[in-house]
Structures are given as C-alpha cells and as structure tokens.
mmCIF file of C-alpha atoms and ligand atoms in Angstrom:
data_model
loop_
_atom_site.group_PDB
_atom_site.id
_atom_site.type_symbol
_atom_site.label_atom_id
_atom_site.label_comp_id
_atom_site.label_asym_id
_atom_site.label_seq_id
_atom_site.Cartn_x
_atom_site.Cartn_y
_atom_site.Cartn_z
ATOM 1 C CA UNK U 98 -6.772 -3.585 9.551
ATOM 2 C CA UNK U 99 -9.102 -4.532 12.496
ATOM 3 C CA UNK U 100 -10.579 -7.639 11.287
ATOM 4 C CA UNK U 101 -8.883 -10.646 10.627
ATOM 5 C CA UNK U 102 -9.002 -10.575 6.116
ATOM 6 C CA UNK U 103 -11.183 -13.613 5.814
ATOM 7 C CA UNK U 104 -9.637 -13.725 2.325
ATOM 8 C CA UNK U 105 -6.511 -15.411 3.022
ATOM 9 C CA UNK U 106 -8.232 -17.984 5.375
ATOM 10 C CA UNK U 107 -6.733 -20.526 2.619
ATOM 11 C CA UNK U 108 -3.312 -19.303 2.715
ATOM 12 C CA UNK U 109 -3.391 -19.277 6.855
ATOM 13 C CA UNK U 110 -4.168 -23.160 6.610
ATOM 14 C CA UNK U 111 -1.471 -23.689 4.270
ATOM 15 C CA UNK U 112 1.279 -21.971 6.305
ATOM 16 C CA UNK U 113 -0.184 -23.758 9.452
ATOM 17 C CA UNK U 114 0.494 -27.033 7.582
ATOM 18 C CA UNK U 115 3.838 -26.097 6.859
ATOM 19 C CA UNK U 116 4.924 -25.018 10.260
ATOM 20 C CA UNK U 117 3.410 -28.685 11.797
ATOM 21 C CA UNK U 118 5.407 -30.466 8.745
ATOM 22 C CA UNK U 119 8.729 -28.467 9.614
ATOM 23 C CA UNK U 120 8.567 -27.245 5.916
ATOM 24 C CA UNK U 121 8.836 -23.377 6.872
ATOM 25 C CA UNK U 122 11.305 -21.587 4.740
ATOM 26 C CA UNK U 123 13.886 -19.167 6.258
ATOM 27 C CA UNK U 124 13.317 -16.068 4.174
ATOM 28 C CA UNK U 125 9.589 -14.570 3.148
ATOM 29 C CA UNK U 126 8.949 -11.872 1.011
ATOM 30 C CA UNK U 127 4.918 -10.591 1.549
ATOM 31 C CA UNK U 128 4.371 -8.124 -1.097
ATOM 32 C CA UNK U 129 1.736 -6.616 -2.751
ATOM 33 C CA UNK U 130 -0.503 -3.134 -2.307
ATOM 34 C CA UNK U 131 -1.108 -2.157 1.090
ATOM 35 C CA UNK U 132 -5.184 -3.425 2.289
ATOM 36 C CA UNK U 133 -4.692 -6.848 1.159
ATOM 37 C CA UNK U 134 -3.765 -8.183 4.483
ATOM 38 C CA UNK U 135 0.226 -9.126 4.196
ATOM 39 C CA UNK U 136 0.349 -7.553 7.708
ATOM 40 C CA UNK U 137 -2.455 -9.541 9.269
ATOM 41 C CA UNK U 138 -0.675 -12.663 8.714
ATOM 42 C CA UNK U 139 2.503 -11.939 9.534
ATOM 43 C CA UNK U 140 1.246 -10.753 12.867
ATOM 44 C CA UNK U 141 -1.188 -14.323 12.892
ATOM 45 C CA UNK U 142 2.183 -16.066 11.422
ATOM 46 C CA UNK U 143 4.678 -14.686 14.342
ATOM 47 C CA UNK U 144 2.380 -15.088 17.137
ATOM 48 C CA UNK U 145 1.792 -18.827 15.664
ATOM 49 C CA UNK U 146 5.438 -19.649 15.783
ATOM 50 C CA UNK U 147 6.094 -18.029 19.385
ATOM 51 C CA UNK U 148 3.540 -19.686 20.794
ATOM 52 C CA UNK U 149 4.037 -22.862 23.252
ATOM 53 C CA UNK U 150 0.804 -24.062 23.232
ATOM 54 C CA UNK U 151 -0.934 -22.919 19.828
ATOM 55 C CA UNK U 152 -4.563 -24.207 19.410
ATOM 56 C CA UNK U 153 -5.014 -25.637 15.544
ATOM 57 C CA UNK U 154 -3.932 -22.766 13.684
ATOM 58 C CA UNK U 155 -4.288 -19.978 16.705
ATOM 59 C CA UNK U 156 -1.842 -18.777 19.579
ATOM 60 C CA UNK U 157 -3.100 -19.674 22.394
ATOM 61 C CA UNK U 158 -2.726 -15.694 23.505
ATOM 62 C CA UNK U 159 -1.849 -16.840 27.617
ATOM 63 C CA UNK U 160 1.310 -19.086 27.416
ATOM 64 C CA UNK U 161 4.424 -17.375 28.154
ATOM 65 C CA UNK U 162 5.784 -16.898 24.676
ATOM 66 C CA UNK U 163 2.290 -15.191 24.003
ATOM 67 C CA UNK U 164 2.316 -12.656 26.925
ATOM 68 C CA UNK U 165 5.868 -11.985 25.716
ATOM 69 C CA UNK U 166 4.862 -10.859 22.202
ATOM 70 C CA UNK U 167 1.920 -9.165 23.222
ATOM 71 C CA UNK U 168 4.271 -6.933 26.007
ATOM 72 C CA UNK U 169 6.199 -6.389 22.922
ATOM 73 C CA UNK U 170 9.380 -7.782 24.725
ATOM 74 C CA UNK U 171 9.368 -11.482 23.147
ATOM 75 C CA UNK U 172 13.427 -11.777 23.017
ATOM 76 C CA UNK U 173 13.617 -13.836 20.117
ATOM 77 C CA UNK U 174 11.482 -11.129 17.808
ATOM 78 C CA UNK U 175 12.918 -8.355 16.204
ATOM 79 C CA UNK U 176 11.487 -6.087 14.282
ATOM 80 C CA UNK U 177 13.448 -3.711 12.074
ATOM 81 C CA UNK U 178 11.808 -0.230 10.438
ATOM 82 C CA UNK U 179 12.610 3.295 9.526
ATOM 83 C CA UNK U 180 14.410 4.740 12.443
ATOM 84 C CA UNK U 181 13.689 8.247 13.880
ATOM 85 C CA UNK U 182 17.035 10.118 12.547
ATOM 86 C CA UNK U 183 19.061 12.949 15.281
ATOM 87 C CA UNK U 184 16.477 16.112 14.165
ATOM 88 C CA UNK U 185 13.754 13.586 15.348
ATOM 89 C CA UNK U 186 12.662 13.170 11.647
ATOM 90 C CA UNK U 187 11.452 9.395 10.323
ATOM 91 C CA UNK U 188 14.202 8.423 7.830
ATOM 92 C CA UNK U 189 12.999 7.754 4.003
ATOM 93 C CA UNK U 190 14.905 4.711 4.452
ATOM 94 C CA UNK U 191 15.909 1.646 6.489
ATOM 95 C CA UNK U 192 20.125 2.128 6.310
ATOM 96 C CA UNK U 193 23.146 -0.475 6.925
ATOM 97 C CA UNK U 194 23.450 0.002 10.346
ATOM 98 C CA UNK U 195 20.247 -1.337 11.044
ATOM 99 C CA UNK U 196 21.271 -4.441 9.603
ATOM 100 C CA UNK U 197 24.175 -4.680 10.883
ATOM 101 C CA UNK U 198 22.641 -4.856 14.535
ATOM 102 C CA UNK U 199 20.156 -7.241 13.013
ATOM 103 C CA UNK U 200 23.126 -9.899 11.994
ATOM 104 C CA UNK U 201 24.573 -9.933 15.203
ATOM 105 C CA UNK U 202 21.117 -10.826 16.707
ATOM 106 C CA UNK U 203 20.484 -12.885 14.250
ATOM 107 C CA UNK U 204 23.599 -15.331 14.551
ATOM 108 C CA UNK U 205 22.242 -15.658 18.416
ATOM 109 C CA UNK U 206 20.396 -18.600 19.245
ATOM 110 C CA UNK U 207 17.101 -18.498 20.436
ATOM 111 C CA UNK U 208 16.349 -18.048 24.043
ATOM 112 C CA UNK U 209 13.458 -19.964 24.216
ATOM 113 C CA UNK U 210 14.371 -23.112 22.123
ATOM 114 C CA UNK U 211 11.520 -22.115 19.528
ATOM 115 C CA UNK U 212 11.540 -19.399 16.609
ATOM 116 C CA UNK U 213 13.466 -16.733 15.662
ATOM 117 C CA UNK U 214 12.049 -14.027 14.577
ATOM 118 C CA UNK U 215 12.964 -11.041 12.156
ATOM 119 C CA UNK U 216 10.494 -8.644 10.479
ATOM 120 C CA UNK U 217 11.800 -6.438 8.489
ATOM 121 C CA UNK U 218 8.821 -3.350 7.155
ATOM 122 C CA UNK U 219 9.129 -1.666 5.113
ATOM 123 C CA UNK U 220 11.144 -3.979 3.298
ATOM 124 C CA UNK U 221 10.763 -1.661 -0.440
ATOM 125 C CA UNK U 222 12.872 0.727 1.957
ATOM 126 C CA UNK U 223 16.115 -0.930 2.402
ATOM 127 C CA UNK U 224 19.058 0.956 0.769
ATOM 128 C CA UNK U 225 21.213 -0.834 -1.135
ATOM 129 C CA UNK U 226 24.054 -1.050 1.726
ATOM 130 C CA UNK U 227 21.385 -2.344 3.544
ATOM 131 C CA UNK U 228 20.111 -4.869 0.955
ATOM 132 C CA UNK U 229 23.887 -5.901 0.628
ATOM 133 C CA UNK U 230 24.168 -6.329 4.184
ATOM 134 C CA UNK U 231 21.528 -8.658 4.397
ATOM 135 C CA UNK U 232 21.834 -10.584 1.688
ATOM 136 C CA UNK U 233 25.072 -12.203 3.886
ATOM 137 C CA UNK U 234 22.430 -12.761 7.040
ATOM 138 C CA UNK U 235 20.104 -15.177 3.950
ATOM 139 C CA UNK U 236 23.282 -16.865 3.363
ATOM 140 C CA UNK U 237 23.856 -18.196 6.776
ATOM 141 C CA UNK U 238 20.072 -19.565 8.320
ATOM 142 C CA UNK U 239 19.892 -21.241 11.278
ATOM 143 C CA UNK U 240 17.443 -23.842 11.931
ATOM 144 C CA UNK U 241 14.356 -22.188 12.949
ATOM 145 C CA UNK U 242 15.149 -19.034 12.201
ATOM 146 C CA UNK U 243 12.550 -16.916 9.545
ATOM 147 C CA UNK U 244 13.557 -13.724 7.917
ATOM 148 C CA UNK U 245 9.832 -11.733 7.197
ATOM 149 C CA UNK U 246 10.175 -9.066 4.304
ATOM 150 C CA UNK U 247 6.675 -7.305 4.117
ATOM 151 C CA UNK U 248 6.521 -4.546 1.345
ATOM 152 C CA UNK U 249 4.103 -2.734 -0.635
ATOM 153 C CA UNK U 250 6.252 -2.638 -3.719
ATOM 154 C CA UNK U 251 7.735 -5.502 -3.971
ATOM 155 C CA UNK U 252 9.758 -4.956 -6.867
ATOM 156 C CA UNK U 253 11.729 -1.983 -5.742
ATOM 157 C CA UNK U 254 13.638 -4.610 -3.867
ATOM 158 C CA UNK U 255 17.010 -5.489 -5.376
ATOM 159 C CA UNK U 256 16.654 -9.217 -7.350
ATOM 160 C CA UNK U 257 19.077 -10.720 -5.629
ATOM 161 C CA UNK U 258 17.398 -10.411 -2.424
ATOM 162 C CA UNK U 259 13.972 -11.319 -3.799
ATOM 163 C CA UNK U 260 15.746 -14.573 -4.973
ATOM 164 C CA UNK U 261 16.382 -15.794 -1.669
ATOM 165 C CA UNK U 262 13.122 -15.510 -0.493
ATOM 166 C CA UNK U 263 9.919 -17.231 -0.812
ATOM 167 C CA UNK U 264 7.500 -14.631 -2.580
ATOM 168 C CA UNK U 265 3.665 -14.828 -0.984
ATOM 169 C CA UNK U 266 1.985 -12.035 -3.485
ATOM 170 C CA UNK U 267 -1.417 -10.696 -2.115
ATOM 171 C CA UNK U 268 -3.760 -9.600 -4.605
ATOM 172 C CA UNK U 269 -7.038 -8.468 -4.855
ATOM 173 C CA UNK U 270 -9.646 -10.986 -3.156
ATOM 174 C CA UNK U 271 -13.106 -12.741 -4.884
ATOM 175 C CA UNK U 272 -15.285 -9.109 -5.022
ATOM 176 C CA UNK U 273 -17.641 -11.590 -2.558
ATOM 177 C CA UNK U 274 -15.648 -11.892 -0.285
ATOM 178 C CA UNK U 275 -14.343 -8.540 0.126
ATOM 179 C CA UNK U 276 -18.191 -7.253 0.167
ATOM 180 C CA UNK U 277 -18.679 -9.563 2.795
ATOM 181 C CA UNK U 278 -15.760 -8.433 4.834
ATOM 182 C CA UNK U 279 -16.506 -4.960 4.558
ATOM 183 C CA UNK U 280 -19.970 -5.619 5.691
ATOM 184 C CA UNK U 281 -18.939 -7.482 8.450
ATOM 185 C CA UNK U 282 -17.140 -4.204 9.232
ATOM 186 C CA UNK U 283 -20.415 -2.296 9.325
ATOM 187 C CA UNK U 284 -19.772 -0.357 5.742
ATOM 188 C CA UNK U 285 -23.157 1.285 4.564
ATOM 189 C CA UNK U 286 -22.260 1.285 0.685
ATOM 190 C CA UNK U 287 -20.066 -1.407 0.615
ATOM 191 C CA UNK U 288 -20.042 -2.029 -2.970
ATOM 192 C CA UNK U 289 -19.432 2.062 -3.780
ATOM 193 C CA UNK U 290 -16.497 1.835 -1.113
ATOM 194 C CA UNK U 291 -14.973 -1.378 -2.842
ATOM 195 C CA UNK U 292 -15.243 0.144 -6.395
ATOM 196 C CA UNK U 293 -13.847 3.048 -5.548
ATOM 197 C CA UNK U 294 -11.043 1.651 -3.905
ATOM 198 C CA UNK U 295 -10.384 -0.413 -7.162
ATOM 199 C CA UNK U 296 -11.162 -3.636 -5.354
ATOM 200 C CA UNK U 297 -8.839 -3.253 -2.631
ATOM 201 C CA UNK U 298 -11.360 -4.301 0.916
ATOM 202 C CA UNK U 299 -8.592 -2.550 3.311
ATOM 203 C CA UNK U 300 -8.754 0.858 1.041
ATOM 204 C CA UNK U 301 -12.301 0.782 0.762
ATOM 205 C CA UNK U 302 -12.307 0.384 4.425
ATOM 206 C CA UNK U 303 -9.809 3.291 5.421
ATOM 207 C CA UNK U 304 -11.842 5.427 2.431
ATOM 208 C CA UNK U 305 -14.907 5.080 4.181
ATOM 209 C CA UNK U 306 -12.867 5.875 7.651
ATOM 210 C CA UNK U 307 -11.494 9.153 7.295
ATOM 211 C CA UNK U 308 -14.423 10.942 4.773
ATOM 212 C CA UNK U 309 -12.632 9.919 1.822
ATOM 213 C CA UNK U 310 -15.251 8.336 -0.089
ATOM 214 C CA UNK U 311 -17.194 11.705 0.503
ATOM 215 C CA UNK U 312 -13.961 14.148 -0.645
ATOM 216 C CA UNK U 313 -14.049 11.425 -4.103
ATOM 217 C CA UNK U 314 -17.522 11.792 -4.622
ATOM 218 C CA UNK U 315 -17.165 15.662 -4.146
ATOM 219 C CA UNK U 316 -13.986 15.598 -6.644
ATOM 220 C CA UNK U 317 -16.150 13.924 -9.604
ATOM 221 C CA UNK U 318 -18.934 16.242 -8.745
ATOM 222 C CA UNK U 319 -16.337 19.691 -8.906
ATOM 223 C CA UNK U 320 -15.028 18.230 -12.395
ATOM 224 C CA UNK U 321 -18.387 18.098 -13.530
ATOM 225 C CA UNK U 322 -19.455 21.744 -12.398
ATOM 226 C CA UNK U 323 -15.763 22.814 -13.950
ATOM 227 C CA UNK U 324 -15.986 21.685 -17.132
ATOM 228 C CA UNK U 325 -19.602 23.229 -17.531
ATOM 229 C CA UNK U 326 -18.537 26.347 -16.323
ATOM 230 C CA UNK U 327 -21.071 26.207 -13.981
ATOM 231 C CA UNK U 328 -18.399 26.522 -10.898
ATOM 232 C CA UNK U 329 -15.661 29.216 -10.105
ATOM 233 C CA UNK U 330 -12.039 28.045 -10.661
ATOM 234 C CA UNK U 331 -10.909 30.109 -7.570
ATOM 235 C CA UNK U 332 -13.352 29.394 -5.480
ATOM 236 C CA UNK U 333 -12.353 25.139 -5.933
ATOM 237 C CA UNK U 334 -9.184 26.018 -5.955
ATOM 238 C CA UNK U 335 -9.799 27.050 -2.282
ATOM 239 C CA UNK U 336 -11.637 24.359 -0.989
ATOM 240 C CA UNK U 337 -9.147 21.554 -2.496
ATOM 241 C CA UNK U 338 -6.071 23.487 -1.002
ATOM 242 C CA UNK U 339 -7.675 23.722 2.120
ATOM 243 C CA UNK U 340 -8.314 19.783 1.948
ATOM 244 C CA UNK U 341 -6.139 17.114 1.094
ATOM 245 C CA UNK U 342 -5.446 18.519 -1.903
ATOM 246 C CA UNK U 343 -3.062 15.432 -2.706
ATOM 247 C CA UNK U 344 -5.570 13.222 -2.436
ATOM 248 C CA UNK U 345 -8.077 15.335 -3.977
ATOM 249 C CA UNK U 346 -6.028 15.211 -7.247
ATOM 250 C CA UNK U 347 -4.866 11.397 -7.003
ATOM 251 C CA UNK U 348 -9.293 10.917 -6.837
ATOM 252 C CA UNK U 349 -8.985 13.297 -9.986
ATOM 253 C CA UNK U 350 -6.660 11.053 -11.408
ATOM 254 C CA UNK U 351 -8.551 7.885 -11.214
ATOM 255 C CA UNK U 352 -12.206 9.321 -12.418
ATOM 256 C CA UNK U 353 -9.981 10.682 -15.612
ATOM 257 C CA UNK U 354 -8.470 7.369 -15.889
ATOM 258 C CA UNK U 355 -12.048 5.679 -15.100
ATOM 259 C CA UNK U 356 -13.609 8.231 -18.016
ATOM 260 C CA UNK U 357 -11.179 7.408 -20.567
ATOM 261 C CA UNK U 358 -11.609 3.559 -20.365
ATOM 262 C CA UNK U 359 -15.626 3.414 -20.243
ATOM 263 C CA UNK U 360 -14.979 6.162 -23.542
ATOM 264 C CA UNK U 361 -12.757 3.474 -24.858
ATOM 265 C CA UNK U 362 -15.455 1.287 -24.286
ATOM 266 C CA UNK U 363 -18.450 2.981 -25.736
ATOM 267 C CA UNK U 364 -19.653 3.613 -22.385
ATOM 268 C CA UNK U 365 -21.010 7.277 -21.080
ATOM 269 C CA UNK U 366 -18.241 6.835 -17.883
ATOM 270 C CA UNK U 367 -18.413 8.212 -14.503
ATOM 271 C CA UNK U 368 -18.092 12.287 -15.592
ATOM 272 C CA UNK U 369 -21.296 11.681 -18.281
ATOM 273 C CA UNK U 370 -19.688 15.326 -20.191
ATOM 274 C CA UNK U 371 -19.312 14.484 -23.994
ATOM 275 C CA UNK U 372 -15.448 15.375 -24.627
ATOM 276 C CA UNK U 373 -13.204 12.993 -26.794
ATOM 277 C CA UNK U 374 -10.817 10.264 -25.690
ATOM 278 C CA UNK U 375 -7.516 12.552 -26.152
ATOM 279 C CA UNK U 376 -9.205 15.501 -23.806
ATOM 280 C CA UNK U 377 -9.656 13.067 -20.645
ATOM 281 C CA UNK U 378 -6.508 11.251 -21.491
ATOM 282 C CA UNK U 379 -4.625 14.560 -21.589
ATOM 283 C CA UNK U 380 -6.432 15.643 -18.565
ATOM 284 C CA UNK U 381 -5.725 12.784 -16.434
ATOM 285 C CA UNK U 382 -1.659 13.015 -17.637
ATOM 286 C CA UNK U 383 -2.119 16.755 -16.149
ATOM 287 C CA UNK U 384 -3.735 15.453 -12.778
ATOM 288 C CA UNK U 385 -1.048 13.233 -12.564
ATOM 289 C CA UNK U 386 1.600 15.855 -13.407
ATOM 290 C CA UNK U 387 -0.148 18.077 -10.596
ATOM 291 C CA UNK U 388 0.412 15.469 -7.939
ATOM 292 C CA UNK U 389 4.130 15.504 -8.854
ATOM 293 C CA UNK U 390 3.961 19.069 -8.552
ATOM 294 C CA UNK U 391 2.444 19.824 -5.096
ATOM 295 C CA UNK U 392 5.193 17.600 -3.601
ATOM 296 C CA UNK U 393 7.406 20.139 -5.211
ATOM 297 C CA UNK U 394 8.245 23.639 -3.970
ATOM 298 C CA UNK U 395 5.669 25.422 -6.016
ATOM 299 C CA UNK U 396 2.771 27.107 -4.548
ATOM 300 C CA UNK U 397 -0.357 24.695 -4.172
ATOM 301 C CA UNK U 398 -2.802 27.033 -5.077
ATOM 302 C CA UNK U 399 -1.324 27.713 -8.484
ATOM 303 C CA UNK U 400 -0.601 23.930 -9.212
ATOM 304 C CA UNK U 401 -4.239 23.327 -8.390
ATOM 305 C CA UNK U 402 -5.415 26.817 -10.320
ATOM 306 C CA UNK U 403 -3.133 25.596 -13.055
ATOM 307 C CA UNK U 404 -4.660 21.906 -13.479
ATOM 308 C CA UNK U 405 -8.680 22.471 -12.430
ATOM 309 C CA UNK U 406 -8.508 25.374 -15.226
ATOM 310 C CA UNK U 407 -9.180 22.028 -17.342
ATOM 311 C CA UNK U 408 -8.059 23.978 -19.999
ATOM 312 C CA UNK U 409 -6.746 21.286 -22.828
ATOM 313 C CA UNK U 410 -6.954 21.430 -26.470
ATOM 314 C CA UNK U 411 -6.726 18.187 -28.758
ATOM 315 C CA UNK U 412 -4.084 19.777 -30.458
ATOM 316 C CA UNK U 413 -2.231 20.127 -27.421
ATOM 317 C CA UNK U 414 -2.487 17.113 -26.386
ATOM 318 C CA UNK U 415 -1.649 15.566 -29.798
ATOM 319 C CA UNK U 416 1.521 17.720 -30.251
ATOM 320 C CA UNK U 417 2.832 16.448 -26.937
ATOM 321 C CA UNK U 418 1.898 12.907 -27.525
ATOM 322 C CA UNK U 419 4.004 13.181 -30.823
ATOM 323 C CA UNK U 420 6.788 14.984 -29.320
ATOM 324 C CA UNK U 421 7.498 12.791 -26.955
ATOM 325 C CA UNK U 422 8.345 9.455 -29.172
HETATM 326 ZN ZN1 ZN B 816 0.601 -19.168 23.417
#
C-alpha cells in the first residue's frame, strides 16, 4: 500500500498515546483481510518506537535509530517470515527453527536502550512446533520488548497464542473514506473499484493496478454471452486459460454469489439473465469447486471447459443439496 490508509488515523493516535503513557502491551496480534492497512501501521508503529527523536506521532526519519531501520540493519528489529527452503523454494510455512533463533534474540537486551522489536508475518503461517515454541518467548517479556503478529487469517492461529496477545482487528473502513483514499490515489471509477473489491480500499486499489477490474468486468460479460449461447465454450475456454484463469473463476465466483443475493432480494442482479435462485446458487458452488480444481493436477482447460459449459439443471442441483445433509 503506497499511501498512508487515512482510515486508521484514529487508531494511530491511540497507539501513540499508549506508547507516551508506557501502556504498550508486549504481544499484538493485527489481523484481518489483507488491504485494510495492518501493515501500514506496523511499519508507522516500529519506526515510532525506534525512533530517538519522534515528532508527535511521526519518526523523525534522520536520527540514528531511523537511518538504522530504514538501512534495514536496526539491531534491535527482527523480522521473522517464510524462509527460502535448500531447492530455493519459499516454504508454505514459518517452522520451529525460526523461532528458536528468535528466543535467543529475544532474551537479549536491547542495544540501544529503547525497543525491541519482533515481527513475525505471516503470523496464520506458523506451524504448530512453531506456535509451541513461541508461546514460551510470550511467557517471559521483557520490559520494552513487543512481539508483532500480523496475519490475514487470524483465526488459523492456535487459541492459545491468540490469548496472549492483544487483538487489533482491521475491518472494512466508512465507504467515504475509502472513496476518498482511493481518489487521492488517482482511481478513475473509484466507486466501481471499491464495490468490486467488496469494500476493501487496498483491493480495489491493486484491482485497478494490474487490469483486474477490466478481466472482472470481461468475466460478467463472458457469463452473459455463455448462458445465451451467443459465445463459443472453446473459444472462452481459451482466453481464460491463457489469463489468470484463477482469478478469472474466483471473479466468477463472486458475480454468482452477487446474482443469487440481489435474486434473493427481488432485485434483477449484476448478470440481468432470468434463471432461478437454485441455478446461480448451483453455479457459483461449481465456480468454487473449479478453483479447487485448477490448483489440482487436472488439466485447466477441461476444469474451465467443464464449469463455463454452465450446464446445471434444478434437479441437479436439488439432488445434491439433499444428498449432502
Ligand atoms: Zn528518528
């Protein structure tokens, strides 16, 4: 995220209090989906607490402690991730070891006199071991010393590590103040960016970025032209496998989902095709079983032939729904 979220301007003030009243705790857990800005404050909260001479609620960005951080080679900041394994492949998770190394650092004092630091991102990756491990590194804080947890998912950590840690959940801003962000940003169609990113600013933002928004638009518009046999199957197949196909069927996903509830609703929806409630729901299970799919080892092309056939029957969709309770 390039701009500072001017969302969680609030929550900045409050932490700033805290550090000035010495009411910091030693363990934080920022969770919630990724675009809401958990990383923008911890990078505003470490380079607060490293620096000698902050100004109000900002680093100075000059002092010593600050040129340190910015180099990267601040002593008393570690930062723990998923670690490139011996094939040169990024691990799926951050293991024991890690921590390990961490605790000894850890149970160092600072070098400075000021703040320890540990980050720890992403903290929805720790194994167990590793959750183990560092549940004995919570049970022995130093003064001054702050344990960051950032994660995406919080709740995939273990609960006796969220426990011990001060929860700071980011949800989805006032749909003002996101707008205003992203047009801060520059963001032609900042309201169609925001709703399709289901209020998220930071998704809208990397949607617009990398042609997204365009690929979501074209997905809606390919359903369309599918279901009124007015496009070839083989031919979309084609141009979905060819790009980001994953993505192409996660947008699927969420215009079936988005159809179902305006249908539920009374409303026409986003796809404007008359088809009941059990068709779009059973279609959007099938997107969703698609996406599983590709990350499988069958062919792409016949997942995607398979699921942009559209082909579902009420009755299908019925017997399943019964069959499976
Ligand atoms: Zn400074």
């Amino acid at each position: 995220m390039n701009a500072w979220p001017s969302w969680l301007d609030g929550l900045r003030t409050q932490f700033n209090q805290r550090i000035e009243q010495d009411r910091m705790p030693h363990a934080l857990l920022l969770g919630g989906a990724a675009g809401l800005g958990k990383r923008a404050l911890l990078e505003w909260l470490v380079a607060r607490l490293l620096c000698q001479l902050p100004e109000g609620e900002q680093a100075c960005g000059t002092c010593h402690g600050c040129r340190l951080r910015r180099a990267g080679t601040h002593p008393d900041l570690v930062r723990v991730s998923r670690e490139v394994n011996r094939e040169g492949r990024q691990r799926t998770e951050i293991v024991v070891d890690q921590v390990r190394i961490l605790r000894a650092q850890v149970t160092l004092s600072s070098q400075f006199g000021g703040w320890r630091i540990t980050v720890l991102d992403p903290a929805d990756r720790l194994n167990m071991a590793a959750a183990n491990a560092l549940l004995k590194t919570l049970e022995e804080p130093g003064g001054n010393t702050l344990l960051a947890l950032v994660a995406d998912q919080p709740w995939r950590l273990p609960p006796t590590l969220r426990s011990r840690c001060q929860a700071v959940n980011f949800a989805l801003p006032d749909p003002q103040q996101a707008l205003a962000w992203l047009q801060k940003q520059g963001i032609p169609d900042c309201a169609t960016a925001l709703a399709a990113a289901q209020g998220n600013p930071g998704r809208a933002l990397a949607l617009v970025g990398d042609g997204a928004l365009a690929r979501r638009d074209q997905v809606r518009r390919d359903l369309i032209a599918l279901l009124c046999h007015e496009a070839d199957v083989l031919e979309t197949v084609g141009q979905w496998k060819q790009d980001e196909p994953q993505e192409r069927l996660r947008f699927a996903a969420e215009w079936l989902a988005e159809q179902t509830c305006a249908l539920a609703k009374g409303e026409t929806g986003p796809l404007r095709i008359k088809r009941d409630i059990w068709t779009w729901s059973g279609l959007f299970e099938q997107a969703n079983q698609a996406r599983e799919a590709l990350r499988g080892p069958l062919r792409p092309d016949l997942v995607l032939m398979d699921f942009l056939s559209l082909r579902v029957s009420t009755m299908e969709v019925r017997s399943v729904r019964v069959n499976r309770r």
